[in-house]
């Protein structure tokens, strides 16, 4: 029997993943998207032991998440994740988010690279064990991931890769960059409007316990730019669009 090229799961929108207006946080959306991606990989045998044996691991390079309607506390969402074979060393994975009536209300488009865990270099020719993955040749969904620079920025405080924000790799988990970016915005911007769209570009990982400086700038009435920097080196950039 062939392995599944798509994978489906349902998730409840829990209170602790929502904002002050009972709407799903972008970080919460990315966490359920990350979970279904992990569950799909586990189903295919792409476990921690597999990565360790083949001295390679997937690293997230950039993503975008967009909602036509931001889900509310208590909703049950159906997620369908679709991975694509590598194009110029980049693996695409799209996750569709459906409401209880089966309508698509959101999409997460993520781009990954396969990295050698010994040399930390991108593998443009994947190990043989990765060559036969049951990924689609073409996934017909995509989001714009461009993050333009604003005319000017201002300091927006600092953040740190604290214990509760890090994952098993001892780095700030990629979903928590969305939380950091939201927290960098003025509270009055978010008191009555949820984040409808976020794009994230990951430049360099932040190790556990390390701090980084934040800056922000307005791109238009509803859109903000947020970036992080550590030791003169860019950590991430984000573009957030409010309802």
Tab-separated table of C-alpha atoms in Angstrom:
chain	number	residue	atom	x	y	z
A	1	UNK	CA	0.000	0.000	0.000
A	2	UNK	CA	1.472	3.423	-0.943
A	3	UNK	CA	2.218	5.895	1.820
A	4	UNK	CA	-0.195	8.849	2.107
A	5	UNK	CA	0.898	12.040	0.348
A	6	UNK	CA	-1.469	14.072	2.501
A	7	UNK	CA	-2.348	13.813	6.169
A	8	UNK	CA	-5.452	15.028	8.013
A	9	UNK	CA	-6.111	15.737	11.684
A	10	UNK	CA	-8.601	17.714	13.740
A	11	UNK	CA	-7.653	20.196	16.452
A	12	UNK	CA	-9.702	22.126	18.985
A	13	UNK	CA	-8.935	25.823	19.422
A	14	UNK	CA	-7.955	25.950	23.088
A	15	UNK	CA	-8.343	29.028	25.285
A	16	UNK	CA	-4.613	29.258	26.002
A	17	UNK	CA	-3.807	29.672	22.299
A	18	UNK	CA	-6.169	32.645	21.876
A	19	UNK	CA	-5.907	36.395	22.387
A	20	UNK	CA	-7.879	38.839	24.535
A	21	UNK	CA	-10.686	38.790	21.969
A	22	UNK	CA	-10.999	34.968	21.978
A	23	UNK	CA	-9.342	34.638	18.573
A	24	UNK	CA	-6.577	32.189	17.652
A	25	UNK	CA	-3.101	33.669	17.963
A	26	UNK	CA	-0.808	33.331	14.932
A	27	UNK	CA	1.617	31.394	17.123
A	28	UNK	CA	-1.207	29.029	18.057
A	29	UNK	CA	-2.013	28.474	14.391
A	30	UNK	CA	1.639	27.714	13.684
A	31	UNK	CA	1.805	25.271	16.595
A	32	UNK	CA	-1.060	23.119	15.327
A	33	UNK	CA	0.431	23.341	11.831
A	34	UNK	CA	3.777	22.198	13.220
A	35	UNK	CA	2.105	19.352	15.115
A	36	UNK	CA	0.319	17.908	12.095
A	37	UNK	CA	3.549	18.157	10.083
A	38	UNK	CA	5.396	16.225	12.807
A	39	UNK	CA	2.616	13.642	13.058
A	40	UNK	CA	2.687	13.149	9.281
A	41	UNK	CA	6.478	12.700	9.314
A	42	UNK	CA	6.186	10.186	12.174
A	43	UNK	CA	3.618	8.300	10.099
A	44	UNK	CA	6.152	8.134	7.257
A	45	UNK	CA	8.950	6.930	9.552
A	46	UNK	CA	10.715	10.314	9.649
A	47	UNK	CA	11.368	10.135	13.378
A	48	UNK	CA	14.195	11.528	15.502
A	49	UNK	CA	15.985	8.179	15.158
A	50	UNK	CA	15.674	8.351	11.354
A	51	UNK	CA	17.185	11.844	11.213
A	52	UNK	CA	19.955	10.834	13.591
A	53	UNK	CA	20.825	7.737	11.542
A	54	UNK	CA	20.992	9.743	8.308
A	55	UNK	CA	22.813	12.773	9.781
A	56	UNK	CA	20.255	15.166	8.320
A	57	UNK	CA	17.338	17.254	9.547
A	58	UNK	CA	14.763	19.644	8.108
A	59	UNK	CA	15.141	23.304	9.101
A	60	UNK	CA	12.449	25.918	8.546
A	61	UNK	CA	13.572	28.797	6.325
A	62	UNK	CA	10.408	30.874	5.960
A	63	UNK	CA	6.634	30.685	6.144
A	64	UNK	CA	3.399	32.574	5.806
A	65	UNK	CA	0.063	32.008	7.536
A	66	UNK	CA	-3.120	33.702	6.339
A	67	UNK	CA	-6.745	33.561	7.501
A	68	UNK	CA	-9.872	34.759	5.720
A	69	UNK	CA	-11.509	34.429	9.150
A	70	UNK	CA	-9.523	34.043	12.348
A	71	UNK	CA	-10.876	31.039	14.335
A	72	UNK	CA	-12.442	31.475	17.769
A	73	UNK	CA	-12.061	29.660	21.086
A	74	UNK	CA	-13.772	26.258	21.076
A	75	UNK	CA	-13.906	25.745	17.317
A	76	UNK	CA	-12.868	22.391	15.892
A	77	UNK	CA	-10.563	22.778	12.903
A	78	UNK	CA	-9.601	20.188	10.315
A	79	UNK	CA	-6.058	20.508	9.026
A	80	UNK	CA	-4.839	18.885	5.820
A	81	UNK	CA	-1.082	18.973	5.243
A	82	UNK	CA	0.522	18.505	1.819
A	83	UNK	CA	4.311	18.197	1.363
A	84	UNK	CA	6.101	18.787	-1.935
A	85	UNK	CA	9.326	17.274	-3.254
A	86	UNK	CA	12.450	19.444	-3.207
A	87	UNK	CA	12.842	22.243	-5.732
A	88	UNK	CA	16.418	23.593	-5.716
A	89	UNK	CA	16.978	22.120	-2.219
A	90	UNK	CA	13.786	23.680	-0.817
A	91	UNK	CA	10.914	21.530	0.411
A	92	UNK	CA	7.451	23.100	0.451
A	93	UNK	CA	4.739	22.049	2.894
A	94	UNK	CA	1.281	23.598	2.793
A	95	UNK	CA	-1.361	23.071	5.457
A	96	UNK	CA	-4.992	23.915	4.728
A	97	UNK	CA	-7.193	24.925	7.677
A	98	UNK	CA	-10.902	24.102	7.396
A	99	UNK	CA	-13.769	25.105	9.687
A	100	UNK	CA	-16.481	22.786	10.998
A	101	UNK	CA	-18.491	23.225	7.788
A	102	UNK	CA	-15.496	22.155	5.689
A	103	UNK	CA	-14.783	25.656	4.385
A	104	UNK	CA	-11.144	26.654	4.004
A	105	UNK	CA	-10.526	29.637	6.281
A	106	UNK	CA	-6.738	29.557	6.508
A	107	UNK	CA	-3.523	28.418	4.904
A	108	UNK	CA	0.025	27.901	6.150
A	109	UNK	CA	2.782	27.801	3.528
A	110	UNK	CA	6.204	26.776	4.856
A	111	UNK	CA	9.547	26.253	3.140
A	112	UNK	CA	12.189	23.901	4.549
A	113	UNK	CA	15.771	22.955	3.734
A	114	UNK	CA	17.507	19.663	4.498
A	115	UNK	CA	20.704	20.248	6.467
A	116	UNK	CA	23.648	17.952	7.241
A	117	UNK	CA	23.824	17.756	11.047
A	118	UNK	CA	27.601	17.211	10.972
A	119	UNK	CA	28.640	20.005	8.600
A	120	UNK	CA	25.529	22.239	9.030
A	121	UNK	CA	25.434	22.677	5.258
A	122	UNK	CA	22.333	22.550	3.081
A	123	UNK	CA	22.055	19.213	1.270
A	124	UNK	CA	21.304	19.891	-2.372
A	125	UNK	CA	21.483	16.162	-3.016
A	126	UNK	CA	19.512	14.457	-0.233
A	127	UNK	CA	20.690	11.156	1.274
A	128	UNK	CA	19.232	8.069	-0.392
A	129	UNK	CA	16.829	7.528	2.499
A	130	UNK	CA	15.166	10.870	1.705
A	131	UNK	CA	15.019	10.363	-2.053
A	132	UNK	CA	11.922	8.152	-2.085
A	133	UNK	CA	9.684	10.183	0.231
A	134	UNK	CA	6.011	10.065	-0.847
A	135	UNK	CA	5.757	13.814	-1.409
A	136	UNK	CA	3.803	15.372	-4.281
A	137	UNK	CA	5.658	16.746	-7.285
A	138	UNK	CA	3.550	19.898	-7.159
A	139	UNK	CA	1.324	21.301	-4.384
A	140	UNK	CA	-1.115	23.813	-5.947
A	141	UNK	CA	-1.231	26.275	-3.053
A	142	UNK	CA	1.134	29.101	-2.145
A	143	UNK	CA	1.293	32.355	-0.184
A	144	UNK	CA	3.364	35.468	-0.764
A	145	UNK	CA	6.262	35.482	1.708
A	146	UNK	CA	7.814	38.826	0.821
A	147	UNK	CA	8.724	41.027	3.785
A	148	UNK	CA	9.420	44.592	2.636
A	149	UNK	CA	11.406	47.003	4.778
A	150	UNK	CA	9.643	50.087	6.174
A	151	UNK	CA	11.000	53.573	5.614
A	152	UNK	CA	12.032	53.723	9.266
A	153	UNK	CA	12.006	51.569	12.383
A	154	UNK	CA	12.090	52.147	16.122
A	155	UNK	CA	13.383	50.032	19.023
A	156	UNK	CA	10.768	47.583	20.322
A	157	UNK	CA	12.503	46.156	23.395
A	158	UNK	CA	14.275	42.850	23.807
A	159	UNK	CA	13.275	39.201	23.911
A	160	UNK	CA	15.006	36.058	25.145
A	161	UNK	CA	14.954	32.385	24.286
A	162	UNK	CA	13.577	31.445	27.684
A	163	UNK	CA	13.123	27.883	28.922
A	164	UNK	CA	9.400	27.677	28.086
A	165	UNK	CA	9.954	28.976	24.542
A	166	UNK	CA	12.661	26.514	23.472
A	167	UNK	CA	12.338	23.080	21.899
A	168	UNK	CA	14.358	19.864	21.966
A	169	UNK	CA	17.018	21.483	19.759
A	170	UNK	CA	17.707	23.991	22.576
A	171	UNK	CA	16.733	26.908	20.338
A	172	UNK	CA	13.784	29.289	20.343
A	173	UNK	CA	11.010	27.255	18.709
A	174	UNK	CA	10.038	28.604	15.293
A	175	UNK	CA	6.378	29.079	16.318
A	176	UNK	CA	7.350	31.388	19.193
A	177	UNK	CA	8.891	33.931	16.829
A	178	UNK	CA	5.280	34.753	15.953
A	179	UNK	CA	4.569	35.386	19.642
A	180	UNK	CA	7.664	37.575	19.926
A	181	UNK	CA	6.640	39.563	16.854
A	182	UNK	CA	3.105	40.127	18.200
A	183	UNK	CA	4.443	41.241	21.576
A	184	UNK	CA	6.650	43.798	19.830
A	185	UNK	CA	3.605	45.694	18.530
A	186	UNK	CA	1.857	48.433	20.537
A	187	UNK	CA	-0.880	46.820	22.657
A	188	UNK	CA	-3.475	49.305	21.435
A	189	UNK	CA	-2.972	47.938	17.905
A	190	UNK	CA	-4.077	44.466	19.031
A	191	UNK	CA	-6.749	45.250	21.623
A	192	UNK	CA	-9.577	45.099	19.086
A	193	UNK	CA	-7.982	43.484	16.025
A	194	UNK	CA	-6.460	40.048	15.593
A	195	UNK	CA	-3.502	39.212	13.353
A	196	UNK	CA	-5.000	37.955	10.099
A	197	UNK	CA	-1.723	37.267	8.314
A	198	UNK	CA	1.901	36.748	9.266
A	199	UNK	CA	5.028	36.068	7.212
A	200	UNK	CA	8.261	35.008	8.918
A	201	UNK	CA	11.783	34.757	7.573
A	202	UNK	CA	14.207	32.817	9.799
A	203	UNK	CA	17.799	34.020	9.451
A	204	UNK	CA	19.675	32.497	12.403
A	205	UNK	CA	18.639	30.391	15.377
A	206	UNK	CA	18.586	31.854	18.885
A	207	UNK	CA	20.092	29.402	21.427
A	208	UNK	CA	18.395	28.805	24.778
A	209	UNK	CA	19.043	31.613	27.250
A	210	UNK	CA	20.232	34.138	24.646
A	211	UNK	CA	18.628	37.585	24.277
A	212	UNK	CA	18.041	39.618	21.143
A	213	UNK	CA	16.974	43.162	20.294
A	214	UNK	CA	13.732	44.003	18.502
A	215	UNK	CA	12.750	46.759	16.122
A	216	UNK	CA	9.434	47.603	14.477
A	217	UNK	CA	8.075	49.843	11.749
A	218	UNK	CA	4.716	50.492	10.160
A	219	UNK	CA	4.300	49.452	6.514
A	220	UNK	CA	0.732	50.758	6.163
A	221	UNK	CA	-2.342	51.341	8.317
A	222	UNK	CA	-2.852	47.625	8.997
A	223	UNK	CA	0.625	46.163	8.487
A	224	UNK	CA	3.765	46.106	10.638
A	225	UNK	CA	7.362	45.000	10.175
A	226	UNK	CA	9.207	43.423	13.131
A	227	UNK	CA	12.784	42.162	13.198
A	228	UNK	CA	15.196	40.694	15.734
A	229	UNK	CA	18.961	41.085	15.935
A	230	UNK	CA	21.603	39.413	18.094
A	231	UNK	CA	25.259	40.367	18.095
A	232	UNK	CA	24.844	42.467	14.964
A	233	UNK	CA	23.292	39.536	13.094
A	234	UNK	CA	19.662	39.332	11.994
A	235	UNK	CA	17.661	36.551	13.712
A	236	UNK	CA	14.311	36.914	12.000
A	237	UNK	CA	12.013	39.268	10.133
A	238	UNK	CA	8.222	39.342	10.248
A	239	UNK	CA	5.368	41.055	8.479
A	240	UNK	CA	2.068	41.155	10.377
A	241	UNK	CA	-1.265	42.220	8.886
A	242	UNK	CA	-4.140	43.019	11.235
A	243	UNK	CA	-7.852	42.575	10.581
